[in-house]
Amino acid sequence: MGWVMSVELESRLARMMEHLAADPGNRPLARDIANTAYEGGHFECLDALIALTQGCGEMDVQLLHTLGLSQLRRGQLHEALATLAKAASLEDHPVITYNLAHAYALNRDYVGALQFLDDALCGRLEQAVSLRLTCLHHLQRIPEMLSVAERHPTPVSAMGVLAAARFDQGDEAGAVALAKQASETAEGATVLGLVALSERRTEEAMGHFGHALTTKPNSARALLGLGLAHFSQQQFDLATTHLDSAAHLFRSHAGSWLAAGWAQLLAGDKDCARARFQTALEVDRGFAEALGALAVVDAVEQRAAQAETLAQKALRLDPLCHSALLPRTLIADGLGDLAEAQRMFAEFVSRPLADDVPSIAELLRPASPARRSYLRPV
């Protein structure tokens, strides 16, 4: 039935395009074609439509807007940005302005998006409030987020983002209260998962992360949380998959690369681990834990001199760098056997280094006060 309807739609669009070819200045017909093509997913028809009507005076705003939306749906983000900007220049309409801001956000230009998401637009469209809070969160402009939430009713779709901001600030009680109201959203479920993980309710945390990823498969925070949950249960093969995905999605989040590297090392892949630790260091040149982790890899490979040099550098950057303490133990015990080293790592990540010092696994927990700053996605 779907195939028959598609054929009928194509036939109808073809007939409409024939009529338009005979009268390319017929804007009501052109708009009807655009809406029909967009709703039916025949985006190539929109491209042909624009080409056909280009020589008929000033471009029609509705046609440009519909074309821009189709480009967004096709993943043509740069093209959509240009098309929607052209539409916005021709007419000051809140929906066009919002979609232009959305295009900026999808292009990861959050500052660019915010220039359109002012109080006037937020007062007219609740979607603008959600997008504004999301952009501010990406930029870690938390006080501005809270100010916007005070001035505008917060839609349920944005409560999860607001919960994440509270969580990043260390206000877990406030985060949980908001996240419970937005538990069906990916952001709300992720916050509930991170809190559960920090309180060692790992199975519950996995359930929340699973729901978040069902709702939003590319949620970097949920992938990070799920990876850390598997890591805490020493399921390192599973942890590598999720932590690698999170690190690649975040791109410039050093803590995710560090976590992915530890999981790779504990899963037995030294080369991948080294690459992840190196990327963490490239993201943050002063990241002592990444230097210490690289020293661990050198120690496992019996490069004692290199391991000692890196460990010393890490300790100069941060005298409390925990990963820098492990290489000397490995070297002293002569652990060239990766399997034996893995056994020691597994023990090491799950026990405190001293009575008042957390374990590596604890340091990787998102809620760990000692590491919240570098595990917070930016």
XYZ file of N, CA and C in Angstrom, residues 6-165:
480
model
N 3.093 5.958 -2.816
C 4.274 6.674 -3.272
C 4.206 6.916 -4.773
N 3.783 5.885 -5.510
C 3.658 6.026 -6.964
C 2.612 7.075 -7.300
N 1.481 7.037 -6.587
C 0.422 8.017 -6.827
C 0.911 9.433 -6.519
N 1.682 9.560 -5.439
C 2.207 10.870 -5.070
C 3.178 11.387 -6.121
N 4.048 10.504 -6.581
C 4.995 10.901 -7.625
C 4.255 11.344 -8.885
N 3.205 10.604 -9.245
C 2.421 10.947 -10.437
C 1.740 12.299 -10.257
N 1.216 12.517 -9.031
C 0.556 13.794 -8.764
C 1.547 14.950 -8.820
N 2.710 14.775 -8.216
C 3.725 15.824 -8.242
C 4.189 16.111 -9.667
N 4.317 15.050 -10.468
C 4.754 15.234 -11.860
C 3.738 16.080 -12.620
N 2.439 15.806 -12.403
C 1.403 16.587 -13.081
C 1.421 18.049 -12.616
N 1.602 18.241 -11.311
C 1.654 19.605 -10.761
C 2.847 20.373 -11.316
N 3.989 19.683 -11.433
C 5.189 20.330 -11.967
C 4.992 20.704 -13.433
N 4.249 19.885 -14.174
C 3.956 20.208 -15.582
C 3.139 21.492 -15.672
N 2.144 21.618 -14.812
C 1.326 22.830 -14.793
C 2.180 24.044 -14.413
N 3.084 23.841 -13.443
C 3.924 24.956 -13.006
C 4.906 25.365 -14.097
N 5.403 24.403 -14.846
C 6.332 24.717 -15.939
C 5.681 25.638 -16.949
N 4.359 25.484 -17.134
C 3.640 26.348 -18.064
C 3.347 27.717 -17.455
N 3.387 27.797 -16.132
C 3.101 29.055 -15.436
C 3.994 29.160 -14.200
N 5.333 29.353 -14.392
C 6.275 29.320 -13.260
C 6.066 30.423 -12.229
N 5.280 31.435 -12.572
C 5.023 32.500 -11.604
C 3.835 32.235 -10.710
N 3.229 31.068 -10.828
C 2.053 30.711 -10.033
C 2.494 30.286 -8.617
N 2.594 31.243 -7.721
C 3.135 30.972 -6.381
C 2.244 30.067 -5.531
N 0.918 30.232 -5.567
C 0.091 29.292 -4.785
C 0.319 27.843 -5.210
N 0.455 27.595 -6.502
C 0.712 26.234 -6.979
C 2.089 25.767 -6.531
N 3.079 26.668 -6.623
C 4.442 26.306 -6.210
C 4.474 25.940 -4.729
N 3.734 26.688 -3.912
C 3.696 26.392 -2.475
C 3.000 25.058 -2.202
N 1.947 24.796 -2.958
C 1.236 23.528 -2.810
C 2.150 22.360 -3.156
N 2.928 22.516 -4.230
C 3.886 21.470 -4.624
C 4.924 21.278 -3.519
N 5.429 22.406 -3.002
C 6.471 22.337 -1.967
C 5.970 21.595 -0.737
N 4.774 21.927 -0.273
C 4.222 21.274 0.917
C 3.969 19.792 0.669
N 3.435 19.481 -0.506
C 3.147 18.080 -0.842
C 4.440 17.273 -0.921
N 5.450 17.839 -1.564
C 6.737 17.148 -1.710
C 7.412 16.962 -0.354
N 7.350 18.000 0.489
C 8.003 17.919 1.802
C 7.334 16.869 2.680
N 6.015 16.911 2.730
C 5.289 15.952 3.575
C 5.464 14.527 3.081
N 5.629 14.358 1.771
C 5.815 13.016 1.218
C 7.259 12.564 1.159
N 8.187 13.442 1.560
C 9.605 13.083 1.557
C 10.251 13.091 0.181
N 9.604 13.738 -0.797
C 10.172 13.821 -2.159
C 10.993 15.109 -2.264
N 12.128 15.114 -1.587
C 12.902 16.343 -1.462
C 13.544 16.787 -2.779
N 13.827 15.801 -3.662
C 14.431 16.169 -4.941
C 13.469 17.034 -5.753
N 12.178 16.865 -5.520
C 11.184 17.686 -6.201
C 11.299 19.145 -5.759
N 11.652 19.360 -4.496
C 11.839 20.722 -3.997
C 13.013 21.394 -4.689
N 14.092 20.643 -4.882
C 15.246 21.207 -5.586
C 14.853 21.642 -6.998
N 14.095 20.782 -7.685
C 13.653 21.099 -9.043
C 12.699 22.300 -9.033
N 11.885 22.375 -7.998
C 10.929 23.467 -7.877
C 11.636 24.813 -7.736
N 12.651 24.854 -6.898
C 13.414 26.090 -6.706
C 14.080 26.510 -8.017
N 14.667 25.539 -8.707
C 15.328 25.838 -9.983
C 14.324 26.390 -10.992
N 13.107 25.855 -10.982
C 12.088 26.268 -11.949
C 11.582 27.678 -11.680
N 11.498 28.074 -10.420
C 10.893 29.367 -10.063
C 11.915 30.479 -9.845
N 13.200 30.164 -9.960
C 14.233 31.162 -9.661
C 14.147 32.393 -10.553
N 13.721 32.238 -11.776
C 13.696 33.380 -12.693
C 12.422 34.173 -12.662
N 11.612 33.967 -11.623
C 10.300 34.632 -11.557
C 10.279 35.704 -10.470
N 11.227 36.581 -10.486
C 11.283 37.648 -9.497
C 11.891 37.173 -8.187
N 11.592 37.928 -7.113
C 12.149 37.612 -5.798
C 11.707 36.225 -5.341
N 12.648 35.473 -4.755
C 12.328 34.122 -4.294
C 11.210 34.153 -3.257
N 10.358 33.161 -3.311
C 9.246 33.052 -2.383
C 9.742 32.550 -1.023
N 9.384 33.269 0.025
C 9.873 32.947 1.367
C 9.419 31.554 1.801
N 8.174 31.228 1.543
C 7.672 29.919 1.962
C 8.403 28.781 1.260
N 8.711 28.978 -0.007
C 9.458 27.954 -0.740
C 10.851 27.785 -0.148
N 11.508 28.897 0.115
C 12.853 28.834 0.704
C 12.820 28.153 2.066
N 11.819 28.504 2.880
C 11.713 27.916 4.212
C 11.514 26.403 4.130
N 10.621 25.981 3.242
C 10.374 24.544 3.091
C 11.608 23.830 2.564
N 12.311 24.465 1.616
C 13.548 23.872 1.107
C 14.581 23.738 2.231
N 14.696 24.780 3.065
C 15.642 24.724 4.183
C 15.333 23.591 5.141
N 14.041 23.405 5.440
C 13.647 22.305 6.322
C 13.988 20.950 5.698
N 13.785 20.836 4.389
C 14.104 19.569 3.721
C 15.603 19.306 3.755
N 16.393 20.361 3.651
C 17.851 20.202 3.715
C 18.284 19.763 5.113
N 17.622 20.271 6.131
C 17.907 19.809 7.494
C 17.606 18.324 7.623
N 16.462 17.904 7.083
C 16.075 16.487 7.178
C 17.020 15.590 6.384
N 17.634 16.146 5.350
C 18.577 15.369 4.545
C 19.991 15.417 5.097
N 20.194 16.177 6.178
C 21.533 16.288 6.752
C 22.425 17.261 6.022
N 21.857 18.084 5.150
C 22.626 19.090 4.409
C 22.660 20.363 5.244
N 23.438 20.325 6.318
C 23.351 21.365 7.349
C 23.845 22.724 6.871
N 24.954 22.744 6.158
C 25.473 24.031 5.686
C 24.540 24.659 4.652
N 24.012 23.816 3.753
C 23.076 24.316 2.749
C 21.809 24.848 3.410
N 21.327 24.129 4.424
C 20.119 24.559 5.136
C 20.340 25.900 5.815
N 21.517 26.076 6.389
C 21.830 27.334 7.068
C 21.747 28.505 6.090
N 22.327 28.325 4.908
C 22.298 29.392 3.902
C 20.879 29.653 3.410
N 20.112 28.592 3.182
C 18.745 28.741 2.678
C 17.853 29.434 3.695
N 17.937 29.013 4.960
C 17.089 29.603 5.995
C 17.501 31.040 6.306
N 18.799 31.322 6.192
C 19.259 32.706 6.382
C 18.671 33.607 5.298
N 18.612 33.097 4.057
C 18.014 33.860 2.967
C 16.531 34.102 3.235
N 15.833 33.064 3.698
C 14.404 33.208 4.008
C 14.188 34.231 5.120
N 15.032 34.184 6.144
C 14.904 35.106 7.276
C 15.181 36.547 6.858
N 16.040 36.713 5.869
C 16.339 38.067 5.392
C 15.165 38.672 4.624
N 14.280 37.816 4.131
C 13.138 38.284 3.348
C 11.897 38.524 4.200
N 11.811 37.816 5.344
C 10.630 37.990 6.201
C 10.985 37.692 7.652
N 10.569 38.602 8.527
C 10.785 38.426 9.964
C 9.612 37.633 10.528
N 9.779 36.312 10.558
C 8.709 35.429 11.035
C 9.291 34.545 12.141
N 8.594 34.377 13.276
C 9.176 33.633 14.404
C 9.552 32.187 14.069
N 8.750 31.525 13.260
C 9.052 30.129 12.935
C 10.305 30.039 12.064
N 10.436 30.952 11.104
C 11.640 30.966 10.258
C 12.861 31.280 11.112
N 12.715 32.255 12.001
C 13.836 32.627 12.878
C 14.252 31.451 13.758
N 13.251 30.752 14.315
C 13.562 29.589 15.155
C 14.300 28.520 14.354
N 13.813 28.216 13.160
C 14.457 27.166 12.365
C 15.857 27.566 11.920
N 16.077 28.854 11.713
C 17.436 29.319 11.412
C 18.345 29.088 12.617
N 17.859 29.419 13.812
C 18.638 29.167 15.036
C 18.915 27.677 15.200
N 17.901 26.861 14.889
C 18.057 25.401 14.981
C 19.149 24.920 14.021
N 19.192 25.500 12.836
C 20.225 25.132 11.864
C 21.612 25.495 12.382
N 21.736 26.653 13.003
C 23.021 27.034 13.607
C 23.422 26.015 14.677
N 22.465 25.629 15.524
C 22.764 24.681 16.596
C 23.190 23.330 16.035
N 22.506 22.869 14.978
C 22.885 21.589 14.374
C 24.270 21.652 13.748
N 24.698 22.844 13.358
C 26.051 23.045 12.845
C 27.056 23.272 13.982
N 26.599 23.100 15.221
C 27.412 23.264 16.435
C 27.887 24.700 16.650
N 27.206 25.642 16.030
C 27.499 27.056 16.256
C 26.459 27.576 17.243
N 26.702 27.309 18.517
C 25.718 27.643 19.537
C 25.647 29.144 19.794
N 26.772 29.826 19.661
C 26.770 31.285 19.800
C 25.946 31.899 18.677
N 26.130 31.370 17.453
C 25.350 31.848 16.328
C 23.866 31.639 16.534
N 23.483 30.489 17.096
C 22.071 30.209 17.348
C 21.491 31.186 18.359
N 22.271 31.497 19.393
C 21.749 32.333 20.480
C 21.435 33.759 20.034
N 22.063 34.217 18.957
C 21.783 35.586 18.513
C 20.330 35.755 18.078
N 19.649 34.656 17.769
C 18.251 34.719 17.341
C 17.275 34.350 18.461
N 17.784 33.708 19.517
C 16.903 33.167 20.555
C 16.753 34.157 21.709
N 16.190 35.317 21.406
C 16.034 36.347 22.432
C 14.737 36.144 23.211
N 14.499 37.031 24.182
C 13.314 36.896 25.022
C 12.021 37.013 24.210
N 12.059 37.860 23.169
C 10.851 38.041 22.357
C 10.446 36.734 21.680
N 11.425 36.035 21.091
C 11.125 34.770 20.418
C 10.715 33.706 21.437
N 11.410 33.682 22.577
C 11.080 32.700 23.619
C 9.673 32.933 24.169
N 9.231 34.180 24.154
C 7.882 34.480 24.618
C 6.819 34.005 23.649
N 7.204 33.776 22.390
C 6.227 33.359 21.377
C 6.269 31.853 21.106
N 7.445 31.243 21.250
C 7.593 29.820 20.934
C 8.292 29.101 22.079
N 7.624 28.126 22.693
C 8.269 27.405 23.791
C 9.449 26.576 23.290
N 9.419 26.178 21.987
C 10.567 25.449 21.430
C 11.831 26.303 21.491
N 11.657 27.629 21.381
C 12.810 28.530 21.427
C 13.441 28.516 22.817
N 12.602 28.364 23.848
C 13.135 28.277 25.216
C 14.001 27.024 25.343
N 13.502 25.902 24.854
C 14.264 24.644 24.923
C 15.588 24.762 24.184
N 15.537 25.311 22.973
C 16.761 25.430 22.178
C 17.751 26.386 22.822
N 17.245 27.468 23.380
C 18.121 28.441 24.045
C 18.824 27.804 25.242
N 18.076 27.084 26.057
C 18.682 26.422 27.213
C 19.708 25.381 26.773
N 19.401 24.655 25.699
C 20.339 23.642 25.190
C 21.638 24.283 24.720
N 21.535 25.378 23.978
C 22.738 26.061 23.485
C 23.569 26.614 24.643
N 22.895 27.225 25.609
C 23.611 27.756 26.771
C 24.305 26.639 27.541
N 23.657 25.468 27.610
C 24.266 24.339 28.308
C 25.515 23.860 27.587
N 25.452 23.772 26.255
C 26.636 23.385 25.488
C 27.798 24.343 25.750
N 27.479 25.617 25.937
C 28.507 26.637 26.176
C 28.856 26.762 27.656
N 28.191 25.955 28.496
C 28.389 25.970 29.950
C 28.141 27.345 30.563
N 27.184 28.065 30.006
C 26.776 29.361 30.553
C 25.585 29.124 31.481
N 25.903 28.459 32.590
C 24.858 27.974 33.498
C 24.055 29.111 34.144
N 24.706 30.179 34.645
C 23.894 31.260 35.240
C 22.868 31.831 34.260
N 23.248 31.937 32.985
C 22.295 32.431 31.985
C 21.139 31.456 31.802
N 21.451 30.159 31.852
C 20.395 29.155 31.756
C 19.359 29.345 32.858
N 19.843 29.501 34.073
C 18.940 29.629 35.214
C 18.121 30.912 35.111
N 18.756 31.970 34.582
C 18.053 33.234 34.408
C 16.937 33.096 33.373
N 17.218 32.415 32.260
C 16.204 32.197 31.229
C 15.042 31.384 31.796
N 15.369 30.367 32.592
C 14.326 29.504 33.176
C 13.443 30.278 34.144
N 14.005 31.297 34.774
C 13.208 32.111 35.687
C 12.257 33.042 34.936
N 12.677 33.485 33.731
C 11.875 34.454 32.972
C 10.821 33.806 32.085
N 11.038 32.530 31.741
C 10.122 31.863 30.816
C 9.690 30.509 31.385
N 8.432 30.147 31.194
C 8.006 28.798 31.600
C 8.867 27.754 30.903
N 9.359 26.799 31.690
C 10.248 25.782 31.124
C 9.435 24.609 30.610
N 9.462 24.363 29.294
C 8.751 23.201 28.769
C 9.364 21.906 29.297
N 8.566 20.857 29.337
C 9.068 19.555 29.804
C 10.285 19.131 28.988
N 10.273 19.440 27.697
C 11.386 19.043 26.830
C 12.703 19.684 27.240
N 12.629 20.791 28.000
C 13.854 21.485 28.416
C 14.238 21.197 29.855
N 13.353 20.561 30.620
C 13.657 20.311 32.027
C 14.846 19.373 32.195
N 15.000 18.431 31.245
C 16.139 17.530 31.309
C 17.459 18.270 31.139
N 17.484 19.228 30.218
C 18.689 20.035 30.004
C 18.987 20.856 31.251
N 17.926 21.419 31.845
C 18.104 22.192 33.069
C 18.591 21.292 34.205
N 18.100 20.070 34.244
C 18.564 19.108 35.251
C 20.048 18.814 35.073
N 20.491 18.672 33.813
C 21.905 18.426 33.546
C 22.763 19.585 34.020
N 22.256 20.806 33.850
C 22.999 21.980 34.318
C 23.127 21.968 35.839
